[in-house]
mmCIF file of C-alpha atoms in Angstrom:
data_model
loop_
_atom_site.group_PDB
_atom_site.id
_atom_site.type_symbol
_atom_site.label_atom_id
_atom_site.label_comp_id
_atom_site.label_asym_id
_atom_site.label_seq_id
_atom_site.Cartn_x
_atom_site.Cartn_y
_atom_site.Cartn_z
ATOM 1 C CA UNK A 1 6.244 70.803 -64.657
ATOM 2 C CA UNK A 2 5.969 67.691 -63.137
ATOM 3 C CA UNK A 3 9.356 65.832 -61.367
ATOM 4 C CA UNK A 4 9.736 62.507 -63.001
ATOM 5 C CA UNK A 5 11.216 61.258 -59.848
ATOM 6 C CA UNK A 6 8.090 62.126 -58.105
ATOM 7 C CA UNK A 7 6.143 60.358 -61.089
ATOM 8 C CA UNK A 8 8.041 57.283 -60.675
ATOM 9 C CA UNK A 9 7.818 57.200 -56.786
ATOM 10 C CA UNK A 10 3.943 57.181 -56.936
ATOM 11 C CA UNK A 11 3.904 54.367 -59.686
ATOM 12 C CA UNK A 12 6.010 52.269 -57.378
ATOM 13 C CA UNK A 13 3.719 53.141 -54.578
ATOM 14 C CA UNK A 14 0.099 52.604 -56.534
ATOM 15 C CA UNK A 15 1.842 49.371 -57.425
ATOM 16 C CA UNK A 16 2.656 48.205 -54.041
ATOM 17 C CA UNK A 17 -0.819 49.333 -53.141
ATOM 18 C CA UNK A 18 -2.630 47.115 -55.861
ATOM 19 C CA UNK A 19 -0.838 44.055 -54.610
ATOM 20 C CA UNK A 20 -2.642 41.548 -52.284
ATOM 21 C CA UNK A 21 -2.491 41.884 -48.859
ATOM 22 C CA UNK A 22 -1.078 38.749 -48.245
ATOM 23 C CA UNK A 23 1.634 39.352 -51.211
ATOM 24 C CA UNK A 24 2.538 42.682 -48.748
ATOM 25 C CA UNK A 25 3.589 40.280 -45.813
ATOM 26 C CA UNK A 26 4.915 38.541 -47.414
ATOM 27 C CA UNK A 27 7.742 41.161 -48.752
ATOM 28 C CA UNK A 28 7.457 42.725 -45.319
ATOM 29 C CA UNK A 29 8.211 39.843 -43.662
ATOM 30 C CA UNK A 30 11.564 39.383 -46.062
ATOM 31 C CA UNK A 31 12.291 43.008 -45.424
ATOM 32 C CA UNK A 32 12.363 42.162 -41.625
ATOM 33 C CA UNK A 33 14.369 39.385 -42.018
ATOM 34 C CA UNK A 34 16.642 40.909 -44.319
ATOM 35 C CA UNK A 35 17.170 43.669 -41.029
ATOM 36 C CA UNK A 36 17.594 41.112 -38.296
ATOM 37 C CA UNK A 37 20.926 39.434 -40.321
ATOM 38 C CA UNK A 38 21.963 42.976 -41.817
ATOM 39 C CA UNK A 39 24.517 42.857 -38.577
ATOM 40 C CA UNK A 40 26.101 39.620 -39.520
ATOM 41 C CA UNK A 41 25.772 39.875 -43.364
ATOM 42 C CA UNK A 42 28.559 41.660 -45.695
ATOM 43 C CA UNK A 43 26.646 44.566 -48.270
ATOM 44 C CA UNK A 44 29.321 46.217 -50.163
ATOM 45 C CA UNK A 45 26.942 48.885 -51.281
ATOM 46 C CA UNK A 46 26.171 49.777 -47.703
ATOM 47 C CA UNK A 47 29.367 48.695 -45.639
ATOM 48 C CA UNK A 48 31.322 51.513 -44.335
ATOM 49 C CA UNK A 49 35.183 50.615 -44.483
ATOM 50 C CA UNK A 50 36.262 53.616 -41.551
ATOM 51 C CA UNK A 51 33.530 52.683 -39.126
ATOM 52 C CA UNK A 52 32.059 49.540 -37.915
ATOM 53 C CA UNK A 53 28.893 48.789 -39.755
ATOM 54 C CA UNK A 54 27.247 47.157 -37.057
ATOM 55 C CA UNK A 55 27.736 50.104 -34.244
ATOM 56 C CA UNK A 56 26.471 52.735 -37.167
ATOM 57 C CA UNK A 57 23.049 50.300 -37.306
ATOM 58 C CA UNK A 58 22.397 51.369 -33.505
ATOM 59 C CA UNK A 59 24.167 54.293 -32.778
ATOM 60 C CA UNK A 60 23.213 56.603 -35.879
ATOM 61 C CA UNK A 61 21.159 54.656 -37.830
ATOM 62 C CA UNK A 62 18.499 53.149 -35.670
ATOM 63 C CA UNK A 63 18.305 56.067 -33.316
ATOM 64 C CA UNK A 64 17.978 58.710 -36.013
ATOM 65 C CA UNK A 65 15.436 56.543 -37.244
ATOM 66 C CA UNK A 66 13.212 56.211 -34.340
ATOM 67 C CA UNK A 67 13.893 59.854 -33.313
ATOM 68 C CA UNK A 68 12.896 61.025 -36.605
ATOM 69 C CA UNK A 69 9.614 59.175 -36.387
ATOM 70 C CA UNK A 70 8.904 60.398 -33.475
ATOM 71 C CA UNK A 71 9.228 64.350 -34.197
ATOM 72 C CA UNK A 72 7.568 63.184 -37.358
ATOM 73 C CA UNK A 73 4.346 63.080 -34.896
ATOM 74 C CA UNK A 74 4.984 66.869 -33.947
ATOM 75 C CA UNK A 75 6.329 68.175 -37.256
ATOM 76 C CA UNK A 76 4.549 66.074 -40.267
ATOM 77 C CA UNK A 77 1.476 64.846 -38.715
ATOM 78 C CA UNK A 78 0.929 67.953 -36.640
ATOM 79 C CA UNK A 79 2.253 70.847 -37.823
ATOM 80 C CA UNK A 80 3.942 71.714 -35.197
ATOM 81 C CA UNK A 81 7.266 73.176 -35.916
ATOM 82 C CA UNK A 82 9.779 72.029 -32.622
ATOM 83 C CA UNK A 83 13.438 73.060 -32.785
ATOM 84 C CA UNK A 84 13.768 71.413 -28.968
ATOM 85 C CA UNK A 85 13.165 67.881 -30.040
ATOM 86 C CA UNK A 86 16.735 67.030 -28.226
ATOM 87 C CA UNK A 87 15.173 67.688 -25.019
ATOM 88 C CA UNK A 88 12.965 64.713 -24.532
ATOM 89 C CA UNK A 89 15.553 62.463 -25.830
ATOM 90 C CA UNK A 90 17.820 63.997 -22.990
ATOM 91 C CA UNK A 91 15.580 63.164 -20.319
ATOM 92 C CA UNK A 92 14.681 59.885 -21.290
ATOM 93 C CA UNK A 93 18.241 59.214 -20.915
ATOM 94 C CA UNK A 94 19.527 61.237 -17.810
ATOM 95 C CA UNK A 95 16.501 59.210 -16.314
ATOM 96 C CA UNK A 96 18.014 56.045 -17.965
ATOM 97 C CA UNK A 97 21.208 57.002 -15.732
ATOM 98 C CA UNK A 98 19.820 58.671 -12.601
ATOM 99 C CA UNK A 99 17.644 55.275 -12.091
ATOM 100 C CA UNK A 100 20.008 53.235 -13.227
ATOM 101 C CA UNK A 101 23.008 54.175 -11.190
ATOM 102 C CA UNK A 102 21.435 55.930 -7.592
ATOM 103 C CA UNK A 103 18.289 53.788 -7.677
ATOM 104 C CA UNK A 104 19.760 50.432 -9.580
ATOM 105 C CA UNK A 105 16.695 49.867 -11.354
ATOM 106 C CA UNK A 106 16.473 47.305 -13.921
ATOM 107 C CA UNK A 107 16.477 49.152 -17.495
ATOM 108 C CA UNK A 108 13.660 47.179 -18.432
ATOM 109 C CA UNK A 109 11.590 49.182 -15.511
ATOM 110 C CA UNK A 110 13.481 52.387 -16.372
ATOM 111 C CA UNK A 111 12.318 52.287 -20.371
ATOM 112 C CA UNK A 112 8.609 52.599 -19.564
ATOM 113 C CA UNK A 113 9.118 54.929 -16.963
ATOM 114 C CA UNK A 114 11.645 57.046 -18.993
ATOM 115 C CA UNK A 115 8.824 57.105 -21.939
ATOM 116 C CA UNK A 116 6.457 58.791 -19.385
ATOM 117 C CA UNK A 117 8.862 60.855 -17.887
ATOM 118 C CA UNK A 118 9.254 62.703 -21.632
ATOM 119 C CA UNK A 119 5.616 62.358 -22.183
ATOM 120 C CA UNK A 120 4.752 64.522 -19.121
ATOM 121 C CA UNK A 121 7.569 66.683 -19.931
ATOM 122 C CA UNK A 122 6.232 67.249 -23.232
ATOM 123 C CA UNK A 123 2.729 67.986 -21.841
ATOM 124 C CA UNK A 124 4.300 70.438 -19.352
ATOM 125 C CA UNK A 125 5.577 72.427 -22.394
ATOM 126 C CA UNK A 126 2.639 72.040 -24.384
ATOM 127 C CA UNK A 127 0.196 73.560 -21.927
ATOM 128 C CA UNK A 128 1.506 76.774 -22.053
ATOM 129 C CA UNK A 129 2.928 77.157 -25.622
ATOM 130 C CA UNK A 130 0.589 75.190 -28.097
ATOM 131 C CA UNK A 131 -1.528 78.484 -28.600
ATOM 132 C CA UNK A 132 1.589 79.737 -30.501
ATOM 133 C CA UNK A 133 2.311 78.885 -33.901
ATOM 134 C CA UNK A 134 4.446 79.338 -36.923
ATOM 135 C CA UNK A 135 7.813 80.793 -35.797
ATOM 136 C CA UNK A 136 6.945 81.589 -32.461
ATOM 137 C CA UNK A 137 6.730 77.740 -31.480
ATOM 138 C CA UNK A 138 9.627 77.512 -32.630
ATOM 139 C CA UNK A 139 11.776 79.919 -30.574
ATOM 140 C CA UNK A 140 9.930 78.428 -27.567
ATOM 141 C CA UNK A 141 10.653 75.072 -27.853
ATOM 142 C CA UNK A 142 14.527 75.916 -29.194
ATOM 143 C CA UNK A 143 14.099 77.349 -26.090
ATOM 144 C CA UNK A 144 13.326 74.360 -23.925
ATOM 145 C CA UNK A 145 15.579 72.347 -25.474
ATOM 146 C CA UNK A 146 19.104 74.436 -24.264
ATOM 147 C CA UNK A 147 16.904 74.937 -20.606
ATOM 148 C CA UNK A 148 17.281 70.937 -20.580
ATOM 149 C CA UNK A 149 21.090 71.041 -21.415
ATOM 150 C CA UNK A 150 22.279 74.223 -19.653
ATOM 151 C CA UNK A 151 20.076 72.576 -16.710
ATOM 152 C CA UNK A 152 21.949 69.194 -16.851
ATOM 153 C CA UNK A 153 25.100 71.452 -17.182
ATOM 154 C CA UNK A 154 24.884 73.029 -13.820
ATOM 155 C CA UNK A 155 23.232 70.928 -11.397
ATOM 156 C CA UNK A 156 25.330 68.445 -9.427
ATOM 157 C CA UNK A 157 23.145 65.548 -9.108
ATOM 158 C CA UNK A 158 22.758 65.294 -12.883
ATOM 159 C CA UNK A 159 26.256 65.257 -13.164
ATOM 160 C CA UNK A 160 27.408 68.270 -14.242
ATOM 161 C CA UNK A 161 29.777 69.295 -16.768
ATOM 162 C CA UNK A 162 31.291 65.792 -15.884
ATOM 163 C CA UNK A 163 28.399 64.037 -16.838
ATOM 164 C CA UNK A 164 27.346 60.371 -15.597
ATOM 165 C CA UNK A 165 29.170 57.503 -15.918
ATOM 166 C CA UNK A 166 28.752 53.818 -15.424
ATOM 167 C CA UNK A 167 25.428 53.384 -16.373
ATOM 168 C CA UNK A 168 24.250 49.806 -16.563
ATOM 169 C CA UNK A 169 23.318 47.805 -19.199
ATOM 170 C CA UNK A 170 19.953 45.935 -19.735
ATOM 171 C CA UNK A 171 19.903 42.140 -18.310
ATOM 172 C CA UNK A 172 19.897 39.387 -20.418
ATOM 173 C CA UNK A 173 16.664 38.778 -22.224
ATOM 174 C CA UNK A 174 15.802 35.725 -23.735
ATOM 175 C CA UNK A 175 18.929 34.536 -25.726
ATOM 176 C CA UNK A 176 20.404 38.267 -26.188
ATOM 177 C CA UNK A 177 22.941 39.318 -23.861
ATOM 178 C CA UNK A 178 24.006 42.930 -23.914
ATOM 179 C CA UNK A 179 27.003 42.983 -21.243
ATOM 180 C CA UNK A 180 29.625 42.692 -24.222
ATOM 181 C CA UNK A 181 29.913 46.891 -25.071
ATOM 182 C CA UNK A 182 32.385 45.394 -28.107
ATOM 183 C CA UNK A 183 28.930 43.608 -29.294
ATOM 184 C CA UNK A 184 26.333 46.165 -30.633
ATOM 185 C CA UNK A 185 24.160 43.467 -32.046
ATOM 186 C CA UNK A 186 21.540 42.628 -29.008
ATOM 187 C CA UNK A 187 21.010 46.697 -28.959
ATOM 188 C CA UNK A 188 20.426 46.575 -32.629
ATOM 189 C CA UNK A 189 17.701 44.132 -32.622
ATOM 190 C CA UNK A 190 16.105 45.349 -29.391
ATOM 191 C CA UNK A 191 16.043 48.551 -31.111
ATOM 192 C CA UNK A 192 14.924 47.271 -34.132
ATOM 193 C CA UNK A 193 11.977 45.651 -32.152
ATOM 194 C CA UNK A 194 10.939 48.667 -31.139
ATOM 195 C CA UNK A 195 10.741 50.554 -34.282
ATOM 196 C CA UNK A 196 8.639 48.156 -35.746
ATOM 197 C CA UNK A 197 6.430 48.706 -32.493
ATOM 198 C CA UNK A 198 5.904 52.197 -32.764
ATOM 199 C CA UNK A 199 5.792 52.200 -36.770
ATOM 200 C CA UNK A 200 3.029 49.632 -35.977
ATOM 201 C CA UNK A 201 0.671 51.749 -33.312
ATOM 202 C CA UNK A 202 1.550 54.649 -35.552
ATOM 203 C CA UNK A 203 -0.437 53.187 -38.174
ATOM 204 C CA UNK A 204 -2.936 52.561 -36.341
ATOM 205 C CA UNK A 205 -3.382 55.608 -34.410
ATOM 206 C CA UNK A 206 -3.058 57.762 -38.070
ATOM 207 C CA UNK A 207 -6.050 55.627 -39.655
ATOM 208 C CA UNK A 208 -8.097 56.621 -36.521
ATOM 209 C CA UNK A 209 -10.040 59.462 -35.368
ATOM 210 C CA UNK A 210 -6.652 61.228 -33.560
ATOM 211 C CA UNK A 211 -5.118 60.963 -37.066
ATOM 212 C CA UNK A 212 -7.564 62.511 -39.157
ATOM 213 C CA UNK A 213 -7.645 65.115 -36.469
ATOM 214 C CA UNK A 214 -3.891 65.725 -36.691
ATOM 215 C CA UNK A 215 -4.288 66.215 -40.597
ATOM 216 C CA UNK A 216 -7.227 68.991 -40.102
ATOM 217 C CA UNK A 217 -4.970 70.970 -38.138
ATOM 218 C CA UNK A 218 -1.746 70.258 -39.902
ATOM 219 C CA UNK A 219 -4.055 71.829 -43.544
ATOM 220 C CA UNK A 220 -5.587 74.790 -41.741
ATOM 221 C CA UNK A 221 -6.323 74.779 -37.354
ATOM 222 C CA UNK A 222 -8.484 77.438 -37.714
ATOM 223 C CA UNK A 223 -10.969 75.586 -40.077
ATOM 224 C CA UNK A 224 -10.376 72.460 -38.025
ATOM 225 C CA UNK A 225 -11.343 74.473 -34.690
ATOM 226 C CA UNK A 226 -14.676 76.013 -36.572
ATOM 227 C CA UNK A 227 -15.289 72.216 -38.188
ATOM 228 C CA UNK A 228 -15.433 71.257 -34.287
ATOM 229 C CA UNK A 229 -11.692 69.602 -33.388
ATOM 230 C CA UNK A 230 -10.438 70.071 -30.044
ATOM 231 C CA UNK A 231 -7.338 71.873 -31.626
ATOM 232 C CA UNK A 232 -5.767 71.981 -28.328
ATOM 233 C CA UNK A 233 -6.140 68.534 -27.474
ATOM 234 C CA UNK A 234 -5.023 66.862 -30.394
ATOM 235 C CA UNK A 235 -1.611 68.707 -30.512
ATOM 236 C CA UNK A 236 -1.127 67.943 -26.920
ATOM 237 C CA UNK A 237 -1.726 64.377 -28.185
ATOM 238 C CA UNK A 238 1.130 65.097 -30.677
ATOM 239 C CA UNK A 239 3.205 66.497 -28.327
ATOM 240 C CA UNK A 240 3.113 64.421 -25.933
ATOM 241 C CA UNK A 241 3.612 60.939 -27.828
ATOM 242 C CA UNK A 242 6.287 62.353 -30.140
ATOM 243 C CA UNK A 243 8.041 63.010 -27.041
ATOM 244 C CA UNK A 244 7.423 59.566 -25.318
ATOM 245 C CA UNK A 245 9.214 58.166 -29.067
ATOM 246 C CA UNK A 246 12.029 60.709 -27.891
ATOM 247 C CA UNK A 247 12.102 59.451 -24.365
ATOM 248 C CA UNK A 248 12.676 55.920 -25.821
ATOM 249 C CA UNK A 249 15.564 56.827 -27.945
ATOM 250 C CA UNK A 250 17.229 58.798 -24.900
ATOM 251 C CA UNK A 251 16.897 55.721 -22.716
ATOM 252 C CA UNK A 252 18.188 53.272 -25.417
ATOM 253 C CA UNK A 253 21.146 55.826 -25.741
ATOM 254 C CA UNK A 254 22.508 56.040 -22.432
ATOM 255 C CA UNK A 255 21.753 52.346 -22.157
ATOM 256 C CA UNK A 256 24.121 51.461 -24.651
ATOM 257 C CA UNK A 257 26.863 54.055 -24.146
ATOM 258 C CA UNK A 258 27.165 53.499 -20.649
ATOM 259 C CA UNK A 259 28.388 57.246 -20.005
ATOM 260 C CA UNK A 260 25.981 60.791 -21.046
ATOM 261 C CA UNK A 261 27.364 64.519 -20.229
ATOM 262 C CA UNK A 262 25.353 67.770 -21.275
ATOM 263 C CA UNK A 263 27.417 67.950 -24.334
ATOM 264 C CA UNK A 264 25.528 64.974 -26.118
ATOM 265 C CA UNK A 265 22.396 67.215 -26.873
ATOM 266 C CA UNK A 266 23.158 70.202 -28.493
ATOM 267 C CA UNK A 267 21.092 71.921 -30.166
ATOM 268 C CA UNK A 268 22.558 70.730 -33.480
ATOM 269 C CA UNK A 269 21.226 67.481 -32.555
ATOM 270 C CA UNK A 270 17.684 69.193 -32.885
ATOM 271 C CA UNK A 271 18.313 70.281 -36.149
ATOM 272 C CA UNK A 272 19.257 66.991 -37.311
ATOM 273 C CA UNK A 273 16.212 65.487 -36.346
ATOM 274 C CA UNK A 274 14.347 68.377 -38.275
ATOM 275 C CA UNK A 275 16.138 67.492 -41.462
ATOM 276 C CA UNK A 276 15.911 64.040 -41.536
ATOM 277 C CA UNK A 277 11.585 64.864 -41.582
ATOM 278 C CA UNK A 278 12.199 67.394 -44.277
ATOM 279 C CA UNK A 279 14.489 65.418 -46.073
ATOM 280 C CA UNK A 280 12.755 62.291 -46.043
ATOM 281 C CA UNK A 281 9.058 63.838 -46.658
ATOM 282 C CA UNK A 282 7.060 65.155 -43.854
ATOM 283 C CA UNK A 283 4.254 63.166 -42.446
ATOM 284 C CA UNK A 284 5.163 60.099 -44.164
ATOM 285 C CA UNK A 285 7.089 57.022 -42.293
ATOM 286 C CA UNK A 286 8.797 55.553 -45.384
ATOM 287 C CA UNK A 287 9.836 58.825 -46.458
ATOM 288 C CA UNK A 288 11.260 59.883 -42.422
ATOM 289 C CA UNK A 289 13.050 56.029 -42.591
ATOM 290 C CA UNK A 290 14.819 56.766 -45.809
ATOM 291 C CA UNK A 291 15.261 59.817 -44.475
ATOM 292 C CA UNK A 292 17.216 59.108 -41.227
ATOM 293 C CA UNK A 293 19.313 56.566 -43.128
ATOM 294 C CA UNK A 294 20.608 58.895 -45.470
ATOM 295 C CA UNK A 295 21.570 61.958 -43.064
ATOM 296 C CA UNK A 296 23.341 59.207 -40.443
ATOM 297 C CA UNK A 297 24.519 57.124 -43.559
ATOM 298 C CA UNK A 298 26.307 59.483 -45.671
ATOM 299 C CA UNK A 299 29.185 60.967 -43.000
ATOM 300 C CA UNK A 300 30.046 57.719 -42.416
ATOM 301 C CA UNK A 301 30.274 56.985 -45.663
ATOM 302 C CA UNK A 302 32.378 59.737 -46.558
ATOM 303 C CA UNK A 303 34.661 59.340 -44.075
ATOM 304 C CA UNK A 304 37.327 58.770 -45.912
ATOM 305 C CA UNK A 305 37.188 62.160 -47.293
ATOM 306 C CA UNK A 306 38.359 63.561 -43.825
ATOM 307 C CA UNK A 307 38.110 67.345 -43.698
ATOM 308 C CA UNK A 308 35.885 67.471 -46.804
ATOM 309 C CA UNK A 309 33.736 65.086 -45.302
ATOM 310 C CA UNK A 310 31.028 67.583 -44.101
ATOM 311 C CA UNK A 311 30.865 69.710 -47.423
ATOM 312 C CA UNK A 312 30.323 66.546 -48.938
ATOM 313 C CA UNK A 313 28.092 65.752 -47.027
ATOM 314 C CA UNK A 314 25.693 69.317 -47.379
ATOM 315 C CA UNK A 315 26.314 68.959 -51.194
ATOM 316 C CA UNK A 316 24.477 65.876 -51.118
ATOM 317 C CA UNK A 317 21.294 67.187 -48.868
ATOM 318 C CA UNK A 318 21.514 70.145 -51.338
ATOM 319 C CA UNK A 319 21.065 68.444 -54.151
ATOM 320 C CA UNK A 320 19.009 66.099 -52.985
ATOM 321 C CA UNK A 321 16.474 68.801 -51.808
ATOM 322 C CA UNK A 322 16.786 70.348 -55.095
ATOM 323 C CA UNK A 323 15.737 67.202 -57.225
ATOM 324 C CA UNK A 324 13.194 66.129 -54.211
ATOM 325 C CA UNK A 325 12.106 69.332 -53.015
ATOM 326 C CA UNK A 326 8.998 67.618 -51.255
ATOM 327 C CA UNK A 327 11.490 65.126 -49.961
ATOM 328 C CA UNK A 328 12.898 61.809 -50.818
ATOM 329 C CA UNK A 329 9.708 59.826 -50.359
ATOM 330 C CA UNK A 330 7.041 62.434 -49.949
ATOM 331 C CA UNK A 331 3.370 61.454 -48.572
ATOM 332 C CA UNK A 332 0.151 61.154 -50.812
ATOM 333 C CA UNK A 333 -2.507 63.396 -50.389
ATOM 334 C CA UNK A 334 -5.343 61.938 -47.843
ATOM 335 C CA UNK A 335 -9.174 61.347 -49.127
ATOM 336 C CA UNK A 336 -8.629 57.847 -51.253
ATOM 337 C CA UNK A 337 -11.907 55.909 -51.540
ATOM 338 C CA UNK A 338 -11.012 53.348 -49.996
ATOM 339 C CA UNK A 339 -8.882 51.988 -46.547
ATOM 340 C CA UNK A 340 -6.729 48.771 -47.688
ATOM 341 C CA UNK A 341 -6.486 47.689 -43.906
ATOM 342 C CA UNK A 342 -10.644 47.186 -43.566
ATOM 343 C CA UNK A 343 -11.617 47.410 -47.581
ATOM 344 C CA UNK A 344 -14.217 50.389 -46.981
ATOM 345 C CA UNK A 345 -14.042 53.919 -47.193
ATOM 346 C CA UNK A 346 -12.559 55.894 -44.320
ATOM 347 C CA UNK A 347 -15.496 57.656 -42.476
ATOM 348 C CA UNK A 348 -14.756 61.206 -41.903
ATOM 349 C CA UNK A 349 -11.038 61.574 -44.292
ATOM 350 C CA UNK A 350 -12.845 63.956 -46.446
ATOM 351 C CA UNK A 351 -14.196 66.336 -44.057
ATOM 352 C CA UNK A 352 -11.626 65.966 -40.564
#
C-alpha cells in the first residue's frame, strides 16, 4: 500500500524539479533571506514562549542541523552506522578551548585547525575499524566516543571533571560583533553561513565520482568492491569529512558558550544525532534539515508541559516514524536520466 504522505512529498518534489533553474534561486534566495531576519522577526507558529527563540536558532537548532548533516555523510551516504558521532564534535571544541585559552589563538585560526584536528581523528579510527560492519561498527565507534569523554574526564590539562572555562569569543568580523553573550544573533548567522557552505560542497561532492562511490557501497560493498571501488577509501573519505562537519560544530559550540566540561558529550548526544538522520530520511539533506529542526524544536516547544515534556516529546517521534517510516523527507532513488545542474545524463549513476 502506498503512504499518501510519501505520494504527496514526491509530487511536491517532481514539481520543484520541473521548475526553471532560475525560478529555483530565486525561492532559494527568499528562503535565505527569510533565515537571516528569522532572529529579529516574530513567527507565532514557531516562537517558543519558555525559551528565547533566538538562542534555540544557534544553540539547538543550527548545531543539530549541521551535526546532523555531517553524520549524514557517515550514516546516509555511507552506510556506515557510528554511535560515537559526539566524539569529533568534542574535540573540535576542547581544541576550540585548549587554543583559545593556553595558546590565545584567534578562533578564526582555531576553526580550520579544529576541522582538521576531527578529520585526522576520524581517519585514526577509520584505519583500523572500517573493515567492520553492521553492528560491530557500531560498538566500536560507541566505543570511541565515551574514550573521548572519560579521556577529557580524567586528564588535567583538558580540564577535568571541572571542565574549561573562559574561552574566548571570535573577533569582530565585518559589521558582526560577538562579545555581547546576551546577543546570539552574530553566532546565528555565522553559523548559518556555514551551513549553507557545507550543504553547498556537499552537493557537489555527491554529484561527483566520491558520491556515486558512496552510494555503491551504501546498496551492497561487496558488489561495489568486485565492480572495482576502492571500498576502503571511499569510507575513509566519509569518515573523515563527516567528522571535519563535527569538528566545526564542536568549535562553534565552545565558541559561543564560553565554558565546556566532559559532561556536554554524552553519549545521548550521539544518539540524538542518529535520530535526527533517521527521522529526517537518511542520505537526503532536506530530509536531515527538517529533521534536526524537529528533534531540537519540539522540547522547546513543549516546555510548558514540564515533567511530561519528554513523553511528549517520544510520542511525537513515535508517531511520526509510524506515518513516515522512511522518514519525514525521505531521498529518491538515484539513476534519473538526467543531472539538472549540467542538463545531461550522469555518467556512471547506473552502474557506481
Amino acid at each position: 500500500m502506498v503512504n499518501p504522505l510519501t505520494t504527496a512529498t514526491e509530487r511536491i518534489g517532481d514539481g520543484w524539479r520541473s521548475l526553471p533553474r532560475a525560478v529555483r534561486w530565486l525561492f532559494t534566495a527568499a528562503f535565505v533571506a527569510f533565515l537571516v531576519i528569522l532572529p529579529m522577526i516574530t513567527v507565532p507558529i514557531l516562537n517558543t514562549p519558555d525559551s528565547d527563540f533566538p538562542t534555540l536558532l544557534f544553540d539547538k537548532i543550527g548545531l543539530y542541523i549541521l551535526m546532523g548533516i555531517g553524520l549524514n555523510v557517515v550514516v546516509g551516504k555511507a552506510g556506515l552506522l557510528d554511535l560515537g558521532y559526539v566524539a569529533f564534535f568534542a574535540i573540535g571544541a576542547y581544541t576550540m578551548a585548549q587554543l583559545g585559552v593556553l595558546a590565545h589563538w584567534s578562533f578564526w585560526v582555531i576553526l580550520p585547525f579544529g576541522v582538521l584536528m576531527a578529520m585526522g581523528a576520524g581517519v585514526i579510527l577509520g584505519l583500523p575499524t572500517l573493515r567492520l560492519r553492521g553492528d560491530y561498527l557500531a560498538i566500536v565507534t560507541m566505543g570511541f566516543g565515551e574514550i573521548i569523554r572519560i579521556t577529557a574526564l580524567n586528564t588535567d590539562w583538558l580540564g577535568a571533571a571541572r571542565g574549561i572555562p573562559n574561552i574566548p569569543w571570535p573577533s569582530p568580523l565585518g559589521p558582526l560583533s560577538f562579545d555581547n553573550i546576551l546577543d546570539p544573533k552574530p553566532f546565528y548567522w555565522l553559523l548559518l553561513v556555514l551551513i549553507i557552505i557545507v550543504i553547498w560542497a556537499l552537493g557537489r561532492l555527491d554529484r561527483s565520482r566520491v558520491g556515486r562511490a558512496w552510494e555503491a557501497v551504501r546498496e551492497d560493498e561487496d558488489a561495489a568492491e568486485l565492480m572495482g571501488v576502492q571500498t576502503l577509501k571511499y569510507k575513509l573519505w566519509a569518515f573523515a569529512i563527516g567528522a571535519g562537519i563535527g569538528g566545526l560544530g564542536g568549535v562553534m559550540y565552545a565558541a559561543k558558550s564560553g565554558f565546556i566540561s566532559p559532561d556536554n558529550f554524552p553519549l545521548t548526544l550521539s544518539v540524538m544525532f542518529l535520530a535526527i538522520v533517521v527521522l529526517g530520511g537518511s542520505g537526503h539533506i532536506p530530509g536531515v534539515v527538517l529533521g534536526a529542526f524537529a528533534v531540537s524544536y519540539l522540547p522547546e516547544r513543549l516546555r510548558g508541559f514540564t515533567e511530561y515534556r519528554v513523553l511528549l516529546f517520544g510520542a511525537a517521534l513515535v508517531i511520526m516514524m509510524n506515518l513516515r517510516p522512511e522518514g519525514l523527507l525521505p531521498r529518491r532513488v538515484r539513476g534519473r536520466v538526467a543531472s539538472e545542474e549540467i542538463g545531461e545524463p550522469l555518467k556512471g549513476v547506473d552502474n557506481a
